[in-house]
Amino acid sequence: MSKFQAIFSLFILVFVLIFVTYKIPAFSSNHSTTNHPTSNRYIEVHLLGVNDFHGQLNKYQMVSGTMAGGAEYLSAHLKKYKQENPNTLLVHAGDMVGGSPPISSQFKDEPTIEFLNLLHFDVGTPGNHELDQGVNEMKRLIYGGFNKKTGYFQGSNTAYSSANIIDRKSGTPLLPPYVIKQIDGINIGFIGVLTKETNLYVAPENRKEVEITDEVSAINRTVKILKEKGIKVMVVLAHDSAKSDKAGANSSGALVEMAPKIDDEVDVIFAGHSHEYANTVAAGKLIVQAYSNGKAYSQVKLEIDPHTKNVVKKQAKIIVTAHQQIKPDKETVALLKKYRKRLGSHFNQVIGQMPEEIKRNQDANGESPLAKMIADSEREAMGVNIAFVHQGEMRKSLKKGEITVEDLYTGLPMGNSISKLILTGDQIKLALEQQWAKNYENRLQTVGLTYNWDPDAPIGNRIDGLKDMKGQEIQASNEYEVAVSNYLASGGDNFTAFEQGRLVESGPQVVTALMRYIQQKYPHNILQPSLKE
């Protein structure tokens, strides 16, 4: 054996001894190891998102055959996830309040904000319903302040962001356009935006201080600011629509259309507003939406390179807040108990007995049985022959059987009152023509009128044969008394024709008129014939 061979053999022996002693893993042909998988180099961040909760603290729904929703179960699910995954942030995409049942609405939606505070939501953005009671009331719920009915409220502990709610006086965003959160050394930029259609939905007097500007421009403008700060992980909280099937295909909605125009630095978009399921990718952006009313939440998992600060992998699930195999959160149960006690027994009173379900949904002809009933109750309350109801006013159908005060306030949660207006025949026709706009149909429900409409006629010229309840044609220059909600009277939902009318009288709340109507026509404990007979 040569001297070189002896030295080489000794080297091999030493290497084997080191290998055995320190258990160094063997090399593999794929350039990775089982002890150190590639993903271990990355930082995992979890984002849990809720949208369109609408104060549904004590309401439950069936989802795919299982009971879901309710604040105590949503809380239990989110808390459990956070305990198991420490790098977790809670976010929401708006409409957390507004359209709420009595347990929240009767206390100016403070109970819902208290609930969100219990969960320590990190970042949120307003939806259109946060503006239902006006800009100042939205700011009171966020920052705290005094209300003459409820007293002083401490406000929210959530950081709110909106890049496109612009203060008309200053020309700058009313709320911070972005929020930066840090997890495990990674800075994440959150940008909030609100659908521009809010300019149509919210009553003009409740948004007179602000203007809702283009979402894409606001996002991209804010992305530029975050880039300058060195932020590379960006998440948009958008109260705007998105939809997909369970596999992520067949995606649609405003955000899917916007995605190619949004800066590619945006990694994830949490959607809302349309109450749909969405878990899809559009133009490289992961877009999620978890139905509504707390019956599900979006779970987004990001893997981030700690050196480049870039997202290297992103995936999402929509998780139903099923009641099975989880106990309700005790802290939330105590909160609900407190407000149930304060609410008292009034809302449990039975006011009528419905012989069958009265559905809010429109049929093939665009007719809603519940809307017709509401219109009839408004017409009777104001002593007029004609009434109009918009579809967005109703949130739930009237169930068969006993109807309680709470049922009505839950189904009609907006708190609108009835207005008696004088409109000309031309203004009535214009209101009916405004059911159609360029991209959507927004049907009004009417009583006391009949008319024909041609779906193929140009927008603005679809109504024909407009007659009153006696079969007489509505005359262009004649004046007619009509009943509408104060929301429609102010031009809400872009029905500006009603705004042109002359206010004659302000009446009771819409829910009060419907309550009286049901008490008279469907009194409790009296056997009623079917409505179809």
Short mmCIF file of C-alpha atoms in Angstrom, two decimals:
data_model
loop_
_atom_site.label_atom_id
_atom_site.label_comp_id
_atom_site.label_asym_id
_atom_site.label_seq_id
_atom_site.Cartn_x
_atom_site.Cartn_y
_atom_site.Cartn_z
CA MET A 1 0.00 0.00 0.00
CA SER A 2 1.42 3.35 -1.05
CA LYS A 3 1.72 6.25 1.37
CA PHE A 4 -1.08 8.08 -0.53
CA GLN A 5 -3.40 5.06 -0.27
CA ALA A 6 -2.76 4.78 3.49
CA ILE A 7 -3.57 8.45 4.08
CA PHE A 8 -6.73 8.18 1.96
CA SER A 9 -7.88 5.04 3.86
CA LEU A 10 -7.30 6.82 7.19
CA PHE A 11 -9.36 9.80 5.95
CA ILE A 12 -12.26 7.52 4.99
CA LEU A 13 -12.16 5.82 8.42
CA VAL A 14 -12.25 9.16 10.27
CA PHE A 15 -15.16 10.37 8.09
CA VAL A 16 -17.19 7.21 8.83
CA LEU A 17 -16.57 7.56 12.57
CA ILE A 18 -17.75 11.21 12.49
CA PHE A 19 -20.79 10.22 10.41
CA VAL A 20 -21.84 7.50 12.89
CA THR A 21 -21.10 9.54 16.03
CA TYR A 22 -22.95 12.73 14.99
CA LYS A 23 -25.61 11.08 12.82
CA ILE A 24 -25.03 13.33 9.82
CA PRO A 25 -27.78 12.68 7.24
CA ALA A 26 -26.87 10.99 4.02
CA PHE A 27 -26.83 12.92 0.75
CA SER A 28 -29.68 12.39 -1.68
CA SER A 29 -29.94 12.88 -5.37
CA ASN A 30 -32.77 15.44 -5.11
CA HIS A 31 -30.68 18.01 -3.20
CA SER A 32 -33.02 18.16 -0.20
CA THR A 33 -33.21 16.40 3.12
CA THR A 34 -35.97 14.87 5.13
CA ASN A 35 -34.78 16.60 8.32
CA HIS A 36 -34.77 20.03 6.70
CA PRO A 37 -37.65 20.33 4.25
CA THR A 38 -37.60 23.39 2.02
CA SER A 39 -40.66 24.95 3.72
CA ASN A 40 -38.82 25.10 7.07
CA ARG A 41 -36.74 27.95 5.69
CA TYR A 42 -39.91 30.05 5.43
CA ILE A 43 -42.00 31.89 7.98
CA GLU A 44 -45.64 30.82 8.17
CA VAL A 45 -48.27 33.52 8.65
CA HIS A 46 -51.97 32.79 9.08
CA LEU A 47 -54.72 35.29 8.27
CA LEU A 48 -58.28 34.57 9.40
CA GLY A 49 -60.94 36.69 7.70
CA VAL A 50 -64.61 37.40 8.40
CA ASN A 51 -66.93 39.50 6.24
CA ASP A 52 -70.54 40.74 6.38
CA PHE A 53 -71.25 39.66 9.96
CA HIS A 54 -74.14 42.17 10.23
CA GLY A 55 -74.34 41.90 14.00
CA GLN A 56 -75.69 38.35 13.83
CA LEU A 57 -74.63 37.64 17.41
CA ASN A 58 -77.44 35.23 18.24
CA LYS A 59 -78.48 33.90 14.83
CA TYR A 60 -77.68 30.46 13.40
CA GLN A 61 -78.00 28.93 9.92
CA MET A 62 -77.79 25.53 8.29
CA VAL A 63 -74.77 25.12 6.00
CA SER A 64 -74.47 21.86 4.07
CA GLY A 65 -76.62 20.05 6.61
CA THR A 66 -74.88 21.34 9.74
CA MET A 67 -75.79 24.17 12.09
CA ALA A 68 -73.33 27.05 11.94
CA GLY A 69 -72.86 30.67 12.97
CA GLY A 70 -73.58 32.57 16.16
CA ALA A 71 -71.01 34.70 17.93
CA GLU A 72 -70.17 32.08 20.57
CA TYR A 73 -69.30 29.48 17.90
CA LEU A 74 -67.46 31.85 15.57
CA SER A 75 -65.44 32.93 18.59
CA ALA A 76 -64.71 29.33 19.61
CA HIS A 77 -63.42 28.46 16.14
CA LEU A 78 -61.21 31.55 15.81
CA LYS A 79 -59.77 31.26 19.32
CA LYS A 80 -58.97 27.57 18.84
CA TYR A 81 -57.18 28.30 15.56
CA LYS A 82 -55.13 31.11 17.12
CA GLN A 83 -54.09 28.88 20.02
CA GLU A 84 -52.83 26.24 17.60
CA ASN A 85 -51.17 28.74 15.21
CA PRO A 86 -49.40 31.59 17.05
CA ASN A 87 -48.50 33.58 13.90
CA THR A 88 -52.15 34.46 13.26
CA LEU A 89 -53.89 37.77 12.55
CA LEU A 90 -57.67 38.34 12.52
CA VAL A 91 -59.03 40.64 9.82
CA HIS A 92 -62.43 41.64 8.49
CA ALA A 93 -63.75 43.05 5.21
CA GLY A 94 -66.63 45.24 6.43
CA ASP A 95 -70.37 45.20 7.11
CA MET A 96 -69.70 43.81 10.55
CA VAL A 97 -72.54 46.03 11.77
CA GLY A 98 -75.72 47.32 10.11
CA GLY A 99 -78.80 45.28 9.28
CA SER A 100 -78.41 43.74 12.74
CA PRO A 101 -80.97 41.86 14.87
CA PRO A 102 -82.28 43.56 18.05
CA ILE A 103 -79.57 42.21 20.37
CA SER A 104 -77.14 44.50 18.54
CA SER A 105 -79.26 47.12 16.74
CA GLN A 106 -81.18 48.18 19.87
CA PHE A 107 -77.86 49.18 21.43
CA LYS A 108 -76.52 51.04 18.38
CA ASP A 109 -74.42 47.99 17.37
CA GLU A 110 -72.10 48.47 20.35
CA PRO A 111 -72.53 44.76 21.32
CA THR A 112 -71.05 43.67 18.00
CA ILE A 113 -68.02 45.92 18.43
CA GLU A 114 -67.62 44.55 21.97
CA PHE A 115 -67.65 41.05 20.50
CA LEU A 116 -64.96 41.93 17.96
CA ASN A 117 -62.94 43.46 20.80
CA LEU A 118 -63.16 40.20 22.75
CA LEU A 119 -61.57 38.43 19.80
CA HIS A 120 -58.95 41.17 19.30
CA PHE A 121 -59.42 41.62 15.57
CA ASP A 122 -56.21 43.14 14.25
CA VAL A 123 -57.31 45.00 11.10
CA GLY A 124 -60.67 45.85 9.54
CA THR A 125 -62.25 48.03 6.89
CA PRO A 126 -65.71 49.62 6.79
CA GLY A 127 -68.43 48.26 4.52
CA ASN A 128 -71.31 50.30 3.17
CA HIS A 129 -73.47 49.40 6.19
CA GLU A 130 -70.98 50.95 8.61
CA LEU A 131 -72.23 54.21 7.08
CA ASP A 132 -75.95 53.45 7.57
CA GLN A 133 -76.21 55.87 10.50
CA GLY A 134 -73.79 58.42 9.07
CA VAL A 135 -70.08 59.20 9.12
CA ASN A 136 -70.01 60.46 12.71
CA GLU A 137 -71.69 57.33 14.06
CA MET A 138 -69.23 55.13 12.16
CA LYS A 139 -66.34 57.09 13.69
CA ARG A 140 -67.94 56.80 17.18
CA LEU A 141 -68.04 53.00 16.93
CA ILE A 142 -64.41 52.94 15.77
CA TYR A 143 -62.83 55.57 17.99
CA GLY A 144 -65.34 55.83 20.85
CA GLY A 145 -67.71 58.61 21.86
CA PHE A 146 -71.06 59.55 23.32
CA ASN A 147 -74.55 58.58 22.11
CA LYS A 148 -77.64 60.01 23.79
CA LYS A 149 -79.34 56.58 23.91
CA THR A 150 -76.45 54.38 25.05
CA GLY A 151 -74.08 56.85 26.71
CA TYR A 152 -70.31 56.72 26.28
CA PHE A 153 -68.79 53.88 24.27
CA GLN A 154 -65.10 53.02 24.35
CA GLY A 155 -64.91 52.18 20.63
CA SER A 156 -63.05 49.45 18.78
CA ASN A 157 -59.60 48.05 19.50
CA THR A 158 -59.29 47.04 15.83
CA ALA A 159 -57.07 49.12 13.52
CA TYR A 160 -59.34 50.35 10.69
CA SER A 161 -58.15 51.22 7.20
CA SER A 162 -59.80 52.66 4.11
CA ALA A 163 -57.93 54.16 1.19
CA ASN A 164 -60.96 55.32 -0.79
CA ILE A 165 -63.34 56.92 1.75
CA ILE A 166 -62.29 60.49 1.09
CA ASP A 167 -63.13 63.44 3.34
CA ARG A 168 -64.71 66.07 1.08
CA LYS A 169 -63.25 68.99 3.05
CA SER A 170 -59.64 67.86 3.24
CA GLY A 171 -59.51 65.73 0.11
CA THR A 172 -57.64 63.05 2.09
CA PRO A 173 -58.70 59.59 3.34
CA LEU A 174 -61.07 59.74 6.31
CA LEU A 175 -59.32 56.71 7.84
CA PRO A 176 -55.69 55.55 7.53
CA PRO A 177 -55.21 54.21 3.98
CA TYR A 178 -53.04 51.37 5.27
CA VAL A 179 -52.08 49.53 8.45
CA ILE A 180 -48.74 47.75 8.96
CA LYS A 181 -48.56 44.69 11.20
CA GLN A 182 -45.40 42.74 12.03
CA ILE A 183 -45.20 39.00 12.59
CA ASP A 184 -41.92 37.21 13.28
CA GLY A 185 -39.92 40.05 11.76
CA ILE A 186 -42.11 40.29 8.63
CA ASN A 187 -43.96 43.55 7.96
CA ILE A 188 -47.37 43.08 6.34
CA GLY A 189 -49.23 45.98 4.77
CA PHE A 190 -53.05 45.97 4.88
CA ILE A 191 -55.04 48.26 2.57
CA GLY A 192 -58.78 48.77 3.07
CA VAL A 193 -61.22 49.77 0.32
CA LEU A 194 -64.99 50.06 -0.03
CA THR A 195 -67.13 49.42 -3.09
CA LYS A 196 -67.70 52.59 -5.07
CA GLU A 197 -71.36 51.55 -5.34
CA THR A 198 -71.72 52.81 -1.76
CA ASN A 199 -72.35 56.18 -3.41
CA LEU A 200 -75.64 54.62 -4.57
CA TYR A 201 -76.54 52.46 -1.57
CA VAL A 202 -76.11 54.80 1.40
CA ALA A 203 -78.65 57.58 1.86
CA PRO A 204 -77.14 60.89 0.70
CA GLU A 205 -77.49 62.59 4.10
CA ASN A 206 -75.40 59.81 5.70
CA ARG A 207 -72.46 60.21 3.31
CA LYS A 208 -72.50 63.92 2.60
CA GLU A 209 -69.11 64.42 4.32
CA VAL A 210 -67.34 61.81 2.21
CA GLU A 211 -66.88 60.55 -1.32
CA ILE A 212 -66.13 56.92 -2.19
CA THR A 213 -63.53 56.93 -4.98
CA ASP A 214 -62.30 54.28 -7.43
CA GLU A 215 -61.02 51.18 -5.62
CA VAL A 216 -58.21 50.24 -8.02
CA SER A 217 -56.71 53.74 -8.06
CA ALA A 218 -56.82 53.89 -4.26
CA ILE A 219 -55.19 50.46 -3.88
CA ASN A 220 -52.40 51.16 -6.36
CA ARG A 221 -51.71 54.59 -4.88
CA THR A 222 -51.35 53.01 -1.43
CA VAL A 223 -49.25 50.11 -2.72
CA LYS A 224 -46.75 52.68 -4.01
CA ILE A 225 -46.48 54.19 -0.52
CA LEU A 226 -45.95 50.76 1.05
CA LYS A 227 -43.30 49.88 -1.54
CA GLU A 228 -41.40 53.01 -0.58
CA LYS A 229 -41.47 51.79 3.02
CA GLY A 230 -39.97 48.45 1.96
CA ILE A 231 -43.14 46.45 2.51
CA LYS A 232 -43.29 43.37 0.28
CA VAL A 233 -46.24 41.46 1.72
CA MET A 234 -49.52 43.23 0.95
CA VAL A 235 -53.10 42.29 1.73
CA VAL A 236 -56.22 44.13 0.58
CA LEU A 237 -59.38 44.13 2.71
CA ALA A 238 -62.01 44.97 0.12
CA HIS A 239 -65.70 45.36 0.80
CA ASP A 240 -66.33 44.39 -2.80
CA SER A 241 -67.77 41.30 -4.48
CA ALA A 242 -66.17 38.03 -5.57
CA LYS A 243 -67.47 34.54 -6.23
CA SER A 244 -66.16 31.15 -7.32
CA ASP A 245 -67.11 27.50 -7.18
CA LYS A 246 -65.57 25.25 -4.52
CA ALA A 247 -62.72 24.30 -6.85
CA GLY A 248 -61.88 27.96 -7.48
CA ALA A 249 -63.16 27.95 -11.05
CA ASN A 250 -65.95 30.01 -12.66
CA SER A 251 -64.87 33.09 -10.72
CA SER A 252 -66.71 36.38 -11.12
CA GLY A 253 -67.44 39.65 -9.34
CA ALA A 254 -66.00 43.13 -9.14
CA LEU A 255 -62.70 42.09 -7.56
CA VAL A 256 -62.06 39.36 -10.14
CA GLU A 257 -62.51 42.00 -12.84
CA MET A 258 -60.27 44.45 -10.99
CA ALA A 259 -57.48 41.95 -10.25
CA PRO A 260 -55.47 42.45 -13.50
CA LYS A 261 -55.46 46.22 -12.88
CA ILE A 262 -54.29 45.94 -9.28
CA ASP A 263 -50.54 46.16 -8.62
CA ASP A 264 -48.89 42.73 -8.61
CA GLU A 265 -47.33 43.44 -5.20
CA VAL A 266 -50.76 42.62 -3.73
CA ASP A 267 -50.73 38.99 -2.60
CA VAL A 268 -54.18 38.41 -1.06
CA ILE A 269 -57.59 40.09 -1.31
CA PHE A 270 -60.30 39.46 1.29
CA ALA A 271 -63.67 40.15 -0.36
CA GLY A 272 -67.14 40.93 0.99
CA HIS A 273 -70.44 42.62 0.17
CA SER A 274 -71.96 39.89 -2.02
CA HIS A 275 -72.22 37.22 0.74
CA GLU A 276 -70.84 34.59 -1.63
CA TYR A 277 -68.24 31.83 -1.43
CA ALA A 278 -64.92 32.71 -3.06
CA ASN A 279 -61.58 30.92 -2.98
CA THR A 280 -59.82 31.59 -6.24
CA VAL A 281 -56.79 33.16 -7.89
CA ALA A 282 -57.13 36.02 -10.38
CA ALA A 283 -54.12 37.69 -12.00
CA GLY A 284 -51.90 36.13 -9.34
CA LYS A 285 -53.97 37.45 -6.42
CA LEU A 286 -55.56 35.00 -3.98
CA ILE A 287 -59.18 36.15 -3.47
CA VAL A 288 -61.37 34.80 -0.65
CA GLN A 289 -64.85 35.48 0.74
CA ALA A 290 -66.54 33.47 3.52
CA TYR A 291 -70.28 33.78 2.85
CA SER A 292 -71.81 36.08 5.53
CA ASN A 293 -73.33 36.32 9.03
CA GLY A 294 -70.48 34.48 10.74
CA LYS A 295 -71.35 31.06 9.35
CA ALA A 296 -67.80 30.67 7.98
CA TYR A 297 -64.38 32.29 7.97
CA SER A 298 -61.51 32.49 5.49
CA GLN A 299 -58.25 30.82 6.47
CA VAL A 300 -55.25 32.04 4.45
CA LYS A 301 -51.79 30.56 4.98
CA LEU A 302 -48.75 32.41 3.67
CA GLU A 303 -45.16 31.14 3.48
CA ILE A 304 -42.71 34.04 3.45
CA ASP A 305 -38.97 34.01 2.73
CA PRO A 306 -37.35 35.77 5.71
CA HIS A 307 -34.45 37.02 3.56
CA THR A 308 -36.32 38.47 0.57
CA LYS A 309 -39.53 39.18 2.58
CA ASN A 310 -41.54 37.85 -0.38
CA VAL A 311 -44.49 35.47 -0.27
CA VAL A 312 -43.38 32.18 -1.81
CA LYS A 313 -46.60 30.24 -1.28
CA LYS A 314 -50.21 31.09 -0.47
CA GLN A 315 -53.28 28.94 -0.03
CA ALA A 316 -56.73 29.29 1.48
CA LYS A 317 -59.69 27.39 2.89
CA ILE A 318 -63.22 28.55 3.69
CA ILE A 319 -64.11 26.96 7.03
CA VAL A 320 -67.72 26.64 8.22
CA THR A 321 -68.24 27.55 11.90
CA ALA A 322 -70.03 24.28 12.59
CA HIS A 323 -71.43 23.68 16.07
CA GLN A 324 -70.39 20.03 16.01
CA GLN A 325 -67.40 18.96 18.10
CA ILE A 326 -66.70 22.42 19.52
CA LYS A 327 -67.95 24.08 22.68
CA PRO A 328 -69.29 27.66 22.59
CA ASP A 329 -66.84 30.25 23.86
CA LYS A 330 -67.67 31.06 27.51
CA GLU A 331 -66.57 34.70 27.33
CA THR A 332 -68.86 35.33 24.37
CA VAL A 333 -71.75 33.47 26.01
CA ALA A 334 -71.44 35.85 28.98
CA LEU A 335 -71.56 38.86 26.62
CA LEU A 336 -74.70 37.56 24.92
CA LYS A 337 -76.35 36.85 28.26
CA LYS A 338 -75.70 40.43 29.38
CA TYR A 339 -77.38 41.93 26.32
CA ARG A 340 -80.28 39.47 26.29
CA LYS A 341 -81.03 40.59 29.83
CA ARG A 342 -80.86 44.26 28.85
CA LEU A 343 -83.09 43.62 25.84
CA GLY A 344 -85.90 42.33 28.06
CA SER A 345 -88.98 40.31 27.11
CA HIS A 346 -90.64 42.74 24.67
CA PHE A 347 -88.99 41.22 21.61
CA ASN A 348 -90.22 37.74 22.57
CA GLN A 349 -93.87 38.77 22.28
CA VAL A 350 -95.88 36.89 19.64
CA ILE A 351 -97.74 39.32 17.38
CA GLY A 352 -99.21 37.03 14.73
CA GLN A 353 -99.64 33.57 13.26
CA MET A 354 -98.65 33.08 9.61
CA PRO A 355 -100.44 30.22 7.81
CA GLU A 356 -97.45 29.77 5.52
CA GLU A 357 -94.01 31.18 4.82
CA ILE A 358 -93.95 34.62 3.18
CA LYS A 359 -90.80 34.68 1.08
CA ARG A 360 -88.60 37.72 0.56
CA ASN A 361 -87.03 36.29 -2.61
CA GLN A 362 -88.26 37.43 -6.01
CA ASP A 363 -90.00 34.99 -8.32
CA ALA A 364 -89.41 34.72 -12.08
CA ASN A 365 -91.47 37.87 -12.63
CA GLY A 366 -89.46 39.84 -10.10
CA GLU A 367 -92.26 39.75 -7.52
CA SER A 368 -91.52 39.30 -3.80
CA PRO A 369 -94.49 38.20 -1.63
CA LEU A 370 -92.99 39.77 1.50
CA ALA A 371 -92.26 43.06 -0.29
CA LYS A 372 -95.87 43.18 -1.49
CA MET A 373 -97.06 42.67 2.08
CA ILE A 374 -94.79 45.45 3.33
CA ALA A 375 -96.01 47.76 0.55
CA ASP A 376 -99.62 47.02 1.53
CA SER A 377 -98.84 47.81 5.17
CA GLU A 378 -97.19 51.11 4.19
CA ARG A 379 -100.14 52.04 1.98
CA GLU A 380 -102.60 51.41 4.81
CA ALA A 381 -100.45 53.24 7.36
CA MET A 382 -100.27 56.40 5.22
CA GLY A 383 -103.77 56.28 3.70
CA VAL A 384 -102.61 56.26 0.08
CA ASN A 385 -103.27 54.07 -2.95
CA ILE A 386 -99.69 53.57 -4.21
CA ALA A 387 -96.61 52.25 -2.39
CA PHE A 388 -93.07 51.24 -3.38
CA VAL A 389 -90.64 48.93 -1.54
CA HIS A 390 -87.02 48.20 -2.47
CA GLN A 391 -85.65 44.67 -2.17
CA GLY A 392 -82.67 45.58 0.04
CA GLU A 393 -84.91 46.59 2.92
CA MET A 394 -85.77 42.96 3.75
CA ARG A 395 -83.26 40.52 5.19
CA LYS A 396 -85.30 37.41 5.98
CA SER A 397 -88.55 35.75 4.93
CA LEU A 398 -91.43 35.49 7.39
CA LYS A 399 -91.60 31.93 8.66
CA LYS A 400 -94.76 29.87 8.92
CA GLY A 401 -96.29 29.86 12.40
CA GLU A 402 -95.80 32.25 15.30
CA ILE A 403 -94.19 35.60 14.48
CA THR A 404 -92.49 37.52 17.28
CA VAL A 405 -91.44 41.14 17.54
CA GLU A 406 -87.83 39.97 17.17
CA ASP A 407 -88.68 38.15 13.93
CA LEU A 408 -89.90 41.40 12.38
CA TYR A 409 -86.99 43.51 13.61
CA THR A 410 -84.56 40.86 12.35
CA GLY A 411 -86.24 40.72 8.93
CA LEU A 412 -86.54 44.53 8.67
CA PRO A 413 -83.45 45.72 10.55
CA MET A 414 -82.73 49.04 8.85
CA GLY A 415 -84.94 51.19 11.05
CA ASN A 416 -86.46 53.08 8.11
CA SER A 417 -89.64 55.10 8.52
CA ILE A 418 -92.43 55.69 5.99
CA SER A 419 -92.72 58.92 3.99
CA LYS A 420 -95.80 60.15 2.15
CA LEU A 421 -94.71 61.88 -1.05
CA ILE A 422 -96.50 63.66 -3.88
CA LEU A 423 -95.10 62.59 -7.24
CA THR A 424 -96.16 63.47 -10.77
CA GLY A 425 -96.97 60.72 -13.23
CA ASP A 426 -93.67 61.46 -14.98
CA GLN A 427 -91.76 61.05 -11.72
CA ILE A 428 -93.50 57.72 -11.01
CA LYS A 429 -92.56 56.48 -14.48
CA LEU A 430 -88.96 57.68 -13.99
CA ALA A 431 -88.72 55.77 -10.70
CA LEU A 432 -89.86 52.60 -12.46
CA GLU A 433 -87.38 53.16 -15.30
CA GLN A 434 -84.60 53.44 -12.69
CA GLN A 435 -85.05 49.75 -11.90
CA TRP A 436 -82.58 49.14 -14.72
CA ALA A 437 -79.12 50.59 -14.98
CA LYS A 438 -76.24 49.73 -17.30
CA ASN A 439 -74.96 46.67 -15.44
CA TYR A 440 -77.73 45.51 -13.13
CA GLU A 441 -81.43 45.22 -12.37
CA ASN A 442 -82.84 46.58 -9.09
CA ARG A 443 -86.53 45.77 -9.01
CA LEU A 444 -89.01 47.85 -7.02
CA GLN A 445 -92.06 46.19 -5.53
CA THR A 446 -95.25 48.19 -6.08
CA VAL A 447 -98.89 48.07 -5.05
CA GLY A 448 -101.60 50.27 -6.54
CA LEU A 449 -100.00 50.30 -9.99
CA THR A 450 -99.88 48.02 -13.02
CA TYR A 451 -97.54 48.33 -15.97
CA ASN A 452 -95.84 46.45 -18.78
CA TRP A 453 -92.13 46.47 -19.42
CA ASP A 454 -90.01 45.43 -22.39
CA PRO A 455 -86.62 43.95 -21.42
CA ASP A 456 -85.32 44.50 -24.95
CA ALA A 457 -86.17 48.21 -25.08
CA PRO A 458 -83.44 50.78 -24.41
CA ILE A 459 -82.81 51.58 -20.73
CA GLY A 460 -85.03 54.51 -19.82
CA ASN A 461 -87.78 53.47 -22.23
CA ARG A 462 -88.95 50.11 -20.92
CA ILE A 463 -92.16 51.01 -19.08
CA ASP A 464 -95.46 51.02 -20.94
CA GLY A 465 -99.17 50.91 -20.06
CA LEU A 466 -98.78 52.46 -16.60
CA LYS A 467 -102.16 52.43 -14.79
CA ASP A 468 -103.56 52.96 -11.31
CA MET A 469 -105.50 50.37 -9.30
CA LYS A 470 -108.77 51.39 -11.03
CA GLY A 471 -107.27 50.71 -14.45
CA GLN A 472 -106.92 54.38 -15.37
CA GLU A 473 -103.74 55.53 -17.08
CA ILE A 474 -101.26 57.48 -14.98
CA GLN A 475 -101.15 60.97 -16.44
CA ALA A 476 -97.73 62.60 -16.85
CA SER A 477 -98.58 65.92 -15.19
CA ASN A 478 -101.08 64.68 -12.59
CA GLU A 479 -99.98 64.44 -8.96
CA TYR A 480 -100.28 61.25 -6.91
CA GLU A 481 -99.73 60.45 -3.23
CA VAL A 482 -97.36 57.52 -2.67
CA ALA A 483 -95.81 55.78 0.34
CA VAL A 484 -92.09 54.92 0.36
CA SER A 485 -89.41 54.46 3.01
CA ASN A 486 -87.45 57.55 4.02
CA TYR A 487 -84.45 55.77 2.46
CA LEU A 488 -86.10 55.76 -0.97
CA ALA A 489 -87.46 59.26 -0.43
CA SER A 490 -83.88 60.52 -0.10
CA GLY A 491 -82.84 58.90 -3.39
CA GLY A 492 -81.38 55.72 -1.88
CA ASP A 493 -80.36 52.83 -4.15
CA ASN A 494 -80.03 55.47 -6.90
CA PHE A 495 -83.81 55.97 -7.16
CA THR A 496 -83.36 59.71 -7.58
CA ALA A 497 -86.92 60.13 -8.93
CA PHE A 498 -88.31 59.87 -5.38
CA GLU A 499 -85.96 62.63 -4.28
CA GLN A 500 -87.80 64.91 -6.72
CA GLY A 501 -91.10 64.32 -4.90
CA ARG A 502 -92.66 66.63 -2.33
CA LEU A 503 -92.74 65.35 1.27
CA VAL A 504 -96.24 65.59 2.74
CA GLU A 505 -95.98 63.56 5.92
CA SER A 506 -93.53 61.40 7.88
CA GLY A 507 -95.08 58.22 9.27
CA PRO A 508 -94.18 55.33 11.58
CA GLN A 509 -91.29 52.94 11.14
CA VAL A 510 -91.72 50.39 8.36
CA VAL A 511 -91.45 47.54 10.90
CA THR A 512 -94.20 49.13 13.03
CA ALA A 513 -96.57 49.37 10.06
CA LEU A 514 -95.94 45.72 9.17
CA MET A 515 -96.49 44.67 12.79
CA ARG A 516 -99.92 46.37 12.86
CA TYR A 517 -100.80 44.82 9.51
CA ILE A 518 -99.98 41.28 10.73
CA GLN A 519 -101.80 41.79 14.03
CA GLN A 520 -104.95 42.77 12.14
CA LYS A 521 -104.89 40.21 9.34
CA TYR A 522 -103.13 37.23 10.97
CA PRO A 523 -103.81 37.47 14.71
CA HIS A 524 -102.17 34.96 17.01
CA ASN A 525 -103.97 31.71 17.95
CA ILE A 526 -106.68 32.12 15.31
CA LEU A 527 -106.69 29.43 12.65
CA GLN A 528 -106.01 31.08 9.31
CA PRO A 529 -106.85 29.79 5.82
CA SER A 530 -104.02 29.34 3.37
CA LEU A 531 -102.93 32.53 1.66
CA LYS A 532 -103.37 30.74 -1.64
CA GLU A 533 -107.09 30.12 -1.10
#
